[in-house]
Coordinates of C-alpha atoms and ligand atoms in Angstrom, one line a residue:
X1 CA 5.6 -36.5 40.3
X2 CA 5.4 -37.0 44.0
X3 CA 3.4 -34.9 46.4
X4 CA 5.0 -32.7 49.0
X5 CA 5.1 -34.2 52.5
X6 CA 2.8 -31.4 53.6
X7 CA -0.4 -32.4 51.9
X8 CA -2.6 -30.4 54.2
X9 CA -2.8 -27.2 52.2
X10 CA -5.3 -25.5 54.4
X11 CA -3.9 -22.0 55.3
X12 CA -0.6 -22.6 53.6
X13 CA 0.8 -19.7 51.5
X14 CA 3.3 -20.5 48.8
X15 CA 5.4 -17.6 47.5
X16 CA 7.0 -18.2 44.1
X17 CA 10.4 -16.4 43.9
X18 CA 12.7 -15.3 46.6
X19 CA 13.6 -11.8 45.3
X20 CA 12.9 -8.5 47.0
X21 CA 9.1 -8.7 46.8
X22 CA 8.9 -12.5 47.4
X23 CA 11.0 -12.4 50.6
X24 CA 9.0 -9.5 52.0
X25 CA 5.7 -11.2 51.1
X26 CA 6.8 -14.5 52.7
X27 CA 8.1 -12.9 55.8
X28 CA 4.9 -10.8 56.3
X29 CA 2.5 -13.7 55.6
X30 CA 4.4 -15.8 58.2
X31 CA 4.4 -12.8 60.6
X32 CA 0.6 -12.8 60.3
X33 CA 0.5 -16.4 61.4
X34 CA 0.4 -18.3 58.1
X35 CA 2.4 -21.4 57.3
X36 CA 4.6 -20.2 54.4
X37 CA 6.7 -22.0 51.8
X38 CA 9.0 -19.9 49.7
X39 CA 10.1 -21.5 46.5
X40 CA 13.2 -20.1 44.6
X41 CA 14.5 -21.3 41.3
X42 CA 18.1 -20.5 41.7
X43 CA 20.5 -21.8 44.3
X44 CA 20.3 -18.6 46.4
X45 CA 17.7 -15.9 47.1
X46 CA 18.0 -12.2 46.3
X47 CA 20.4 -12.4 43.3
X48 CA 19.0 -9.3 41.7
X49 CA 19.2 -7.3 44.9
X50 CA 22.9 -8.2 45.1
X51 CA 23.6 -6.5 41.7
X52 CA 21.2 -3.6 42.3
X53 CA 22.6 -0.1 42.6
X54 CA 26.0 -1.3 41.4
X55 CA 25.9 -3.7 44.3
X56 CA 25.2 -0.9 46.7
X57 CA 21.4 -1.4 46.5
X58 CA 19.5 1.8 46.2
X59 CA 16.5 0.5 48.2
X60 CA 14.2 3.5 48.2
X61 CA 14.1 7.3 47.8
X62 CA 13.4 10.3 50.1
X63 CA 11.1 12.1 47.6
X64 CA 7.6 13.0 48.9
X65 CA 4.8 10.6 48.0
X66 CA 3.3 12.7 45.2
X67 CA 6.7 13.0 43.5
X68 CA 7.4 9.3 44.1
X69 CA 4.1 8.2 42.4
X70 CA 5.0 10.2 39.3
X71 CA 8.1 8.0 38.8
X72 CA 6.0 5.1 37.8
X73 CA 4.3 6.9 34.9
X74 CA 0.6 6.3 34.2
X75 CA 0.4 3.2 36.4
X76 CA 1.7 4.9 39.6
X77 CA -1.7 5.4 41.1
X78 CA -2.1 1.7 41.4
X79 CA 0.5 1.7 44.1
X80 CA -1.2 4.3 46.3
X81 CA -2.9 1.7 48.6
X82 CA 0.2 -0.4 48.9
X83 CA 2.2 2.8 49.8
X84 CA -0.5 3.8 52.3
X85 CA 0.0 0.4 53.9
X86 CA 3.8 0.2 53.8
X87 CA 6.1 2.9 52.6
X88 CA 9.6 4.2 52.9
X89 CA 9.6 5.0 56.6
X90 CA 8.3 1.5 57.4
X91 CA 11.0 0.0 55.2
X92 CA 13.7 2.0 56.8
X93 CA 12.6 1.0 60.3
X94 CA 12.4 -2.6 59.1
X95 CA 16.0 -2.5 57.9
X96 CA 17.2 -0.6 60.9
X97 CA 15.7 -3.3 63.1
X98 CA 17.8 -5.8 61.2
X99 CA 20.9 -3.8 61.6
X100 CA 21.0 -2.1 58.2
X101 CA 21.5 1.7 58.7
X102 CA 20.8 3.8 55.7
X103 CA 22.1 7.1 54.2
X104 CA 20.6 9.5 51.6
X105 CA 22.6 10.5 48.6
X106 CA 22.1 12.9 45.6
X107 CA 18.6 12.8 44.2
X108 CA 17.2 11.4 47.4
X109 CA 18.6 7.9 46.8
X110 CA 18.7 5.8 49.9
X111 CA 21.5 3.2 50.3
X112 CA 22.8 1.0 53.2
X113 CA 25.5 2.9 55.0
X114 CA 27.7 -0.1 54.3
X115 CA 27.3 0.3 50.5
X116 CA 26.8 -3.4 50.5
X117 CA 23.7 -4.9 48.9
X118 CA 24.6 -8.2 50.6
X119 CA 23.4 -6.6 53.9
X120 CA 19.9 -6.0 52.4
X121 CA 19.7 -9.7 51.4
X122 CA 21.0 -10.9 54.8
X123 CA 18.4 -8.8 56.6
X124 CA 15.6 -10.2 54.5
X125 CA 17.0 -13.7 55.0
X126 CA 17.0 -13.2 58.8
X127 CA 13.5 -11.9 58.6
X128 CA 12.0 -14.9 56.8
X129 CA 14.0 -17.3 59.0
X130 CA 12.8 -15.6 62.2
X131 CA 9.2 -15.7 61.0
X132 CA 9.5 -19.4 60.3
X133 CA 9.2 -19.3 56.5
X134 CA 10.3 -22.6 54.9
X135 CA 12.7 -21.8 52.0
X136 CA 13.3 -24.3 49.3
X137 CA 15.8 -23.2 46.7
X138 CA 16.7 -24.8 43.3
X139 CA 13.1 -25.4 42.6
X140 CA 11.5 -24.0 39.5
X141 CA 7.8 -23.6 39.7
X142 CA 6.2 -24.5 36.3
X143 CA 2.5 -23.7 36.9
X144 CA -0.3 -22.9 39.3
X145 CA -2.9 -25.5 40.1
X146 CA -6.6 -24.5 40.4
X147 CA -10.0 -26.0 41.1
X148 CA -13.3 -24.2 40.6
X149 CA -11.9 -20.7 40.5
X150 CA -9.4 -20.9 43.3
X151 CA -5.8 -21.9 43.5
X152 CA -4.9 -25.2 45.1
X153 CA -1.1 -25.2 44.8
X154 CA 1.8 -25.1 42.5
X155 CA 3.6 -27.6 40.2
X156 CA 7.4 -27.5 40.0
X157 CA 10.1 -29.3 38.1
X158 CA 10.3 -31.7 41.1
X159 CA 7.1 -31.8 43.1
X160 CA 3.6 -30.7 43.5
X161 CA 3.0 -28.3 46.5
X162 CA -0.6 -27.9 47.7
X163 CA -1.5 -24.4 49.1
X164 CA -4.6 -22.3 49.7
X165 CA -2.9 -19.1 48.5
X166 CA -0.1 -18.5 46.0
X167 CA 1.8 -15.3 45.5
X168 CA 3.6 -14.9 42.2
X169 CA 6.8 -12.9 42.9
X170 CA 8.9 -14.0 40.0
X171 CA 10.2 -10.6 38.9
X172 CA 10.6 -9.4 35.4
X173 CA 12.5 -10.7 32.3
X174 CA 15.7 -8.8 32.5
X175 CA 19.1 -10.2 33.7
X176 CA 17.9 -13.8 33.5
X177 CA 21.1 -14.9 35.2
X178 CA 19.6 -13.7 38.4
X179 CA 16.7 -16.1 37.9
X180 CA 14.1 -13.6 36.7
X181 CA 13.4 -14.9 33.2
X182 CA 9.8 -14.0 32.8
X183 CA 8.3 -17.3 34.1
X184 CA 5.6 -15.5 36.1
X185 CA 4.2 -13.9 32.9
X186 CA 3.5 -17.4 31.5
X187 CA 2.0 -18.6 34.7
X188 CA -0.3 -15.6 34.8
X189 CA -1.3 -16.0 31.2
X190 CA -2.0 -19.7 31.7
X191 CA -4.5 -18.7 34.4
X192 CA -6.3 -16.3 32.1
X193 CA -4.5 -13.1 33.2
X194 CA -3.6 -10.6 30.6
X195 CA 0.0 -9.6 30.3
X196 CA 0.5 -6.1 28.8
X197 CA 3.4 -5.5 26.3
X198 CA 6.7 -6.5 27.8
X199 CA 9.5 -4.2 26.8
X200 CA 12.9 -3.2 28.2
X201 CA 13.1 0.0 30.3
X202 CA 16.2 1.7 31.7
X203 CA 18.1 0.3 28.7
X204 CA 20.9 1.7 26.5
X205 CA 19.9 2.8 23.0
X206 CA 21.5 1.7 19.7
X207 CA 22.2 4.5 17.1
X208 CA 22.2 4.1 13.4
X209 CA 25.6 5.7 12.9
X210 CA 27.5 3.1 14.9
X211 CA 30.9 4.3 13.5
X212 CA 30.3 7.8 14.8
X213 CA 29.1 6.6 18.1
X214 CA 32.1 4.3 18.3
X215 CA 34.5 7.1 17.6
X216 CA 33.1 8.8 20.8
X217 CA 33.0 5.7 22.9
X218 CA 33.6 6.3 26.6
X219 CA 32.9 10.0 26.4
X220 CA 31.1 11.0 29.6
X221 CA 28.9 14.1 28.9
X222 CA 28.0 16.1 32.0
X223 CA 25.4 18.9 32.2
X224 CA 24.1 18.2 28.7
X225 CA 20.4 18.3 27.5
X226 CA 19.3 15.2 25.8
X227 CA 16.1 15.5 23.8
X228 CA 14.3 12.7 21.9
X229 CA 12.2 13.6 18.9
X230 CA 9.6 11.6 17.0
X231 CA 11.3 12.2 13.6
X232 CA 14.5 11.4 11.7
X233 CA 17.6 13.3 12.8
X234 CA 17.7 15.4 9.7
X235 CA 14.2 16.7 10.4
X236 CA 14.9 17.9 14.0
X237 CA 13.8 21.5 14.6
X238 CA 16.3 22.5 17.2
X239 CA 14.2 25.5 18.2
X240 CA 11.7 23.1 19.7
X241 CA 14.3 21.8 22.3
X242 CA 12.6 22.4 25.7
X243 CA 14.3 24.7 28.2
X244 CA 13.2 22.4 31.1
X245 CA 12.9 18.7 31.7
X246 CA 9.7 17.2 30.4
X247 CA 8.2 13.8 29.7
X248 CA 7.7 10.7 31.9
X249 CA 8.1 11.5 35.6
X250 CA 7.4 15.2 35.1
X251 CA 4.1 17.0 35.4
X252 CA 4.6 18.8 32.0
X253 CA 3.8 17.0 28.8
X254 CA 6.4 17.4 26.0
X255 CA 5.2 19.4 22.9
X256 CA 5.2 17.0 19.9
X257 CA 7.4 16.0 18.2
X258 CA 9.5 16.2 21.4
X259 CA 9.2 12.8 23.3
X260 CA 11.2 13.6 26.3
X261 CA 14.0 16.0 27.4
X262 CA 16.4 15.8 30.3
X263 CA 19.4 17.7 31.6
X264 CA 22.1 15.7 33.2
X265 CA 24.8 13.2 32.6
X266 CA 25.1 10.5 29.8
X267 CA 27.7 8.4 28.1
X268 CA 28.6 7.6 24.5
X269 CA 29.0 3.9 24.0
X270 CA 30.4 1.8 21.1
X271 CA 26.8 1.3 19.8
X272 CA 25.0 4.5 20.8
X273 CA 24.0 6.2 24.0
X274 CA 23.8 5.1 27.7
X275 CA 24.2 6.6 31.1
X276 CA 21.8 8.2 33.5
X277 CA 19.6 10.5 31.5
X278 CA 19.6 8.3 28.4
X279 CA 18.5 5.3 30.6
X280 CA 15.7 7.4 32.1
X281 CA 14.4 8.4 28.7
X282 CA 14.7 4.9 27.1
X283 CA 11.2 3.7 27.8
X284 CA 9.7 6.8 26.1
X285 CA 12.0 6.1 23.2
X286 CA 11.2 2.4 23.0
X287 CA 7.5 3.2 22.9
X288 CA 8.0 5.9 20.4
X289 CA 9.9 3.5 18.1
X290 CA 6.7 1.6 17.8
X291 CA 5.1 4.6 16.2
X292 CA 7.9 5.8 13.8
X293 CA 11.4 7.1 13.5
X294 CA 13.1 8.4 16.7
X295 CA 16.2 10.6 16.9
X296 CA 18.0 12.3 19.7
X297 CA 19.7 15.7 19.9
X298 CA 22.4 16.4 22.5
X299 CA 22.8 20.1 23.5
X300 CA 26.4 20.1 24.8
X301 CA 26.1 23.7 26.0
X302 CA 22.6 24.0 27.4
X303 CA 23.4 26.8 29.7
X304 CA 24.2 29.1 26.7
X305 CA 21.8 30.2 24.0
X306 CA 23.2 29.9 20.4
X307 CA 24.0 33.6 20.4
X308 CA 25.8 33.4 23.8
X309 CA 27.7 30.4 22.6
X310 CA 28.7 32.2 19.3
X311 CA 30.1 35.1 21.4
X312 CA 32.0 32.7 23.6
X313 CA 33.5 30.7 20.7
X314 CA 34.4 33.9 18.8
X315 CA 36.0 35.3 21.9
X316 CA 38.2 32.1 22.1
X317 CA 39.0 32.5 18.3
X318 CA 40.0 36.1 18.9
X319 CA 42.0 35.6 22.1
X320 CA 43.9 32.5 20.9
X321 CA 44.0 33.5 17.3
X322 CA 47.2 31.4 16.6
X323 CA 45.9 28.3 18.4
X324 CA 44.9 25.3 16.2
X325 CA 41.3 24.4 15.8
X326 CA 42.1 21.1 17.7
X327 CA 43.3 23.1 20.7
X328 CA 40.3 25.4 20.6
X329 CA 38.1 22.3 20.7
X330 CA 40.0 21.0 23.7
X331 CA 38.7 24.0 25.6
X332 CA 35.1 23.3 24.6
X333 CA 34.7 19.5 24.6
X334 CA 35.6 16.3 26.4
X335 CA 38.7 14.8 24.9
X336 CA 36.9 11.9 23.3
X337 CA 34.7 14.2 21.2
X338 CA 37.6 16.3 19.7
X339 CA 38.5 14.0 16.7
X340 CA 34.8 13.3 15.9
X341 CA 34.1 17.0 15.9
X342 CA 37.1 17.7 13.6
X343 CA 35.7 15.0 11.3
X344 CA 32.1 16.3 11.4
X345 CA 32.8 20.0 11.0
X346 CA 35.2 19.3 8.2
X347 CA 37.7 21.9 9.5
X348 CA 41.4 21.1 9.4
X349 CA 42.6 20.3 13.0
X350 CA 45.7 22.4 12.4
X351 CA 43.9 25.5 11.1
X352 CA 44.7 28.5 13.2
X353 CA 41.7 30.0 14.9
X354 CA 41.9 33.3 13.0
X355 CA 41.5 31.5 9.7
X356 CA 38.3 29.8 10.7
X357 CA 35.5 31.3 8.6
X358 CA 32.1 32.4 9.9
X359 CA 30.5 29.5 8.0
X360 CA 32.8 27.0 9.7
X361 CA 32.1 28.5 13.1
X362 CA 28.4 28.1 12.5
X363 CA 28.9 24.4 11.6
X364 CA 30.7 24.0 14.9
X365 CA 27.8 25.8 16.7
X366 CA 25.3 23.6 15.0
X367 CA 27.0 20.5 16.4
X368 CA 27.6 21.9 19.9
X369 CA 23.9 22.8 20.2
X370 CA 22.5 19.7 18.5
X371 CA 24.7 16.5 18.2
X372 CA 22.2 14.1 16.6
X373 CA 21.7 10.4 16.2
X374 CA 18.9 8.3 14.8
X375 CA 17.9 5.7 17.3
X376 CA 17.4 2.2 15.8
X377 CA 16.4 0.1 18.8
X378 CA 17.1 -0.5 22.5
X379 CA 19.7 -3.2 23.5
X380 CA 17.9 -6.5 24.2
X381 CA 15.6 -7.0 27.2
X382 CA 18.1 -9.2 29.0
X383 CA 20.4 -6.1 29.5
X384 CA 17.7 -3.7 30.7
X385 CA 17.4 -2.8 34.4
X386 CA 13.7 -3.3 34.5
X387 CA 10.8 -4.8 32.5
X388 CA 8.0 -2.5 31.4
X389 CA 4.6 -4.1 31.0
X390 CA 3.5 -7.2 33.0
X391 CA 0.4 -8.6 34.6
X392 CA -2.4 -6.2 33.8
X393 CA -3.3 -4.0 36.8
X394 CA -6.9 -4.1 35.7
X395 CA -7.1 -7.7 36.9
X396 CA -5.4 -7.1 40.3
X397 CA -7.0 -5.5 43.3
X398 CA -4.7 -2.6 44.4
X399 CA -6.1 -3.0 48.0
X400 CA -4.9 -6.6 48.3
X401 CA -2.6 -7.4 45.3
X402 CA -5.1 -10.3 44.8
X403 CA -6.2 -11.6 41.4
X404 CA -9.7 -10.5 40.3
X405 CA -9.9 -13.7 38.3
X406 CA -8.9 -16.4 40.8
X407 CA -9.4 -16.7 44.5
X408 CA -6.2 -17.2 46.5
X409 CA -3.9 -15.9 43.8
X410 CA -1.7 -12.8 44.5
X411 CA 1.0 -10.9 42.6
X412 CA 3.8 -8.6 43.8
X413 CA 6.9 -6.9 42.4
X414 CA 8.1 -6.5 38.9
X415 CA 5.8 -9.2 37.5
X416 CA 3.1 -6.6 37.7
X417 CA 2.8 -3.9 35.0
X418 CA 4.8 -1.5 37.1
X419 CA 8.2 0.0 36.4
X420 CA 9.9 3.2 37.4
X421 CA 12.8 5.4 36.9
X422 CA 16.1 4.7 38.6
X423 CA 16.4 6.1 42.2
X424 CA 15.1 3.2 44.4
X425 CA 11.5 3.3 43.2
X426 CA 11.5 -0.2 41.7
X427 CA 12.6 -1.8 44.9
X428 CA 10.2 0.2 47.0
X429 CA 7.4 -0.9 44.8
X430 CA 8.6 -4.5 45.2
X431 CA 8.8 -4.3 49.0
X432 CA 5.4 -2.5 49.4
X433 CA 3.5 -4.8 47.0
X434 CA 5.2 -7.8 48.6
X435 CA 4.3 -6.7 52.1
X436 CA 0.7 -6.2 51.1
X437 CA 0.4 -9.4 49.1
X438 CA 1.9 -11.4 52.1
X439 CA -0.4 -9.8 54.6
X440 CA -3.5 -10.4 52.5
X441 CA -2.6 -13.9 51.4
X442 CA -2.1 -14.9 55.0
X443 CA -5.8 -15.0 55.3
X444 CA -5.5 -13.4 58.8
X445 CA -6.2 -10.0 57.5
X446 CA -7.7 -7.1 58.4
X447 CA -7.4 -4.5 55.6
X448 CA -5.9 -1.6 57.3
X449 CA -5.6 1.0 54.6
X450 CA -6.5 4.1 56.4
X451 CA -3.1 4.7 58.0
X452 CA -1.5 7.9 56.6
X453 CA 1.8 7.6 54.7
X454 CA 4.7 9.2 56.4
X455 CA 6.2 11.0 53.4
Ligands
LIG1 C1 21.5 -4.2 37.2 C2 20.3 -3.8 38.0 C3 20.4 -2.9 39.0 C4 19.2 -2.5 39.6 N1 19.4 -1.5 40.6 C5 18.2 -1.1 41.3 C6 18.3 -0.2 42.4 O1 19.5 0.2 42.8 N2 17.2 0.3 42.9 C7 16.0 -0.2 42.6 O2 14.9 0.2 43.1 N3 15.8 -1.1 41.6 C8 16.9 -1.6 41.0 N4 16.8 -2.6 40.0 C9 15.5 -3.2 39.8 C10 15.1 -4.1 40.9 O3 16.2 -4.9 41.3 C11 13.9 -5.0 40.6 O4 12.9 -4.2 40.1 C12 13.5 -5.8 41.8 O5 14.5 -6.6 42.3 C13 12.2 -6.6 41.5 O6 11.9 -7.4 42.6 P1 11.1 -8.7 42.4 O7 10.9 -9.4 43.7 O8 9.8 -8.4 41.7 O9 11.9 -9.7 41.4 P2 13.4 -10.3 41.6 O10 14.1 -9.5 42.6 O11 13.9 -10.3 40.2 O12 13.1 -11.7 42.1 C14 12.4 -12.7 41.4 C15 12.8 -14.1 42.0 O13 11.9 -15.1 41.5 C16 12.7 -16.2 41.1 N5 12.0 -17.0 40.1 C17 11.7 -16.6 38.9 N6 11.0 -17.6 38.2 C18 10.8 -18.6 39.1 C19 10.2 -19.9 39.1 N7 9.6 -20.3 38.0 N8 10.2 -20.6 40.2 C20 10.8 -20.2 41.4 N9 11.4 -19.0 41.4 C21 11.4 -18.2 40.3 C22 14.0 -15.6 40.6 O14 15.0 -16.6 40.6 C23 14.2 -14.5 41.6 O15 14.9 -14.9 42.7 C24 18.0 -3.0 39.3 C25 17.9 -4.0 38.4 C26 19.0 -4.4 37.7 C27 18.9 -5.5 36.7

């Protein structure tokens, strides 16, 4: 293995990984005056940014800071200092300066006006180039070199690169085709850092009754309440379904055995459930699966109590007494749920409404208020949007992103034990921690943490 030409490591910062956090860290370290080398495993930087937000890149969110922090669950407070240093307004000014105007959409989600994630990557590329960052792609870092408690450089599949500071910005372990395949976790562990349980978050969930799920495949369910319970489906006590959202990201704690409950949109898939509220609840479900059986209940008519729904259904039966059961269902359900409901309620699809018995009507109400599935597992990590778990925050200084174990070592982005809901929070965390790590690793710093966040 040959040594890099630049053998003088003094003051040099190496950033491992040219994703969102790594490019921000490299640019900022160089802006502070450091010599910066950015090493990227794949042939091009920012591959995950390019697929983010369905290639539109939801880069941050307009929610106030206190709400923002809740989106990261129990570990959110670790980000306070990074957000005090560099938050949404700084990020938006940064992108505006590089020609990326932004717009705010439903739920406070902020996107480039162009709806093109490529513009975000281009802006970051121009930033690092203007600051004089040296970028080397197609180089896979394999380990961090240390002497006497401080880093001295990195080993790669090709060369050794000396450095006085190293920032690990290798991302998580999802969508490995983007280059983020979990390498940073191994590097951190090899240096004595603890990596907390890695698991998929924002991931579709597999149901035990795949045939039933498959029969509903493609059904888009809007304005439904999805509630996850820590018990088998047959033991669900539907009276415990909360009337308001509760769980991760909300200030209220769900009453056991409820794990989490959300109102919104979801999808039936050929293996189970997916779509917005299902993805948001998936980490709570994944964690609960470690403790025991988990099931979900879908209230397809959450705006109506059972009594109100009974009146509404009976009114339809009375008004359209000659209509077939199938046609009545068409007025109550998305098309893709009609056949499965016929099957599950065991009522003939041709039966005229006036012949439907009270017992049959109650069977229909049971399903409309609580369509249930046992959840077996999440889809694999590689398909998740984000990795939960990561480098333990106990061993990273939140004021600097520096390792508490090794001098000259820094972390930023998804490699840390940080993950959040959808909505732009994961990228904001990557940019904010990257900015802070770059600034601190430059060695030129000045901790300036007193600046107030513009929220
Ligand atoms: C489909 C999808 C959509 C998403 N949409 C959004 C969204 O709209 N909004 C949002 O906030 N978040 C979104 N996310 C999450 C967000 O993209 C990530 O959390 C964020 O990109 C993490 O940034 P990072 O810098 O930590 O890691 P990454 O962006 O993953 O970058 C890590 C980089 O390190 C490189 N690398 C890894 N190992 C090595 C090595 N050994 N040597 C050298 N280089 C290495 C990788 O090739 C990669 O370029 C989405 C994720 C996915 C998968």
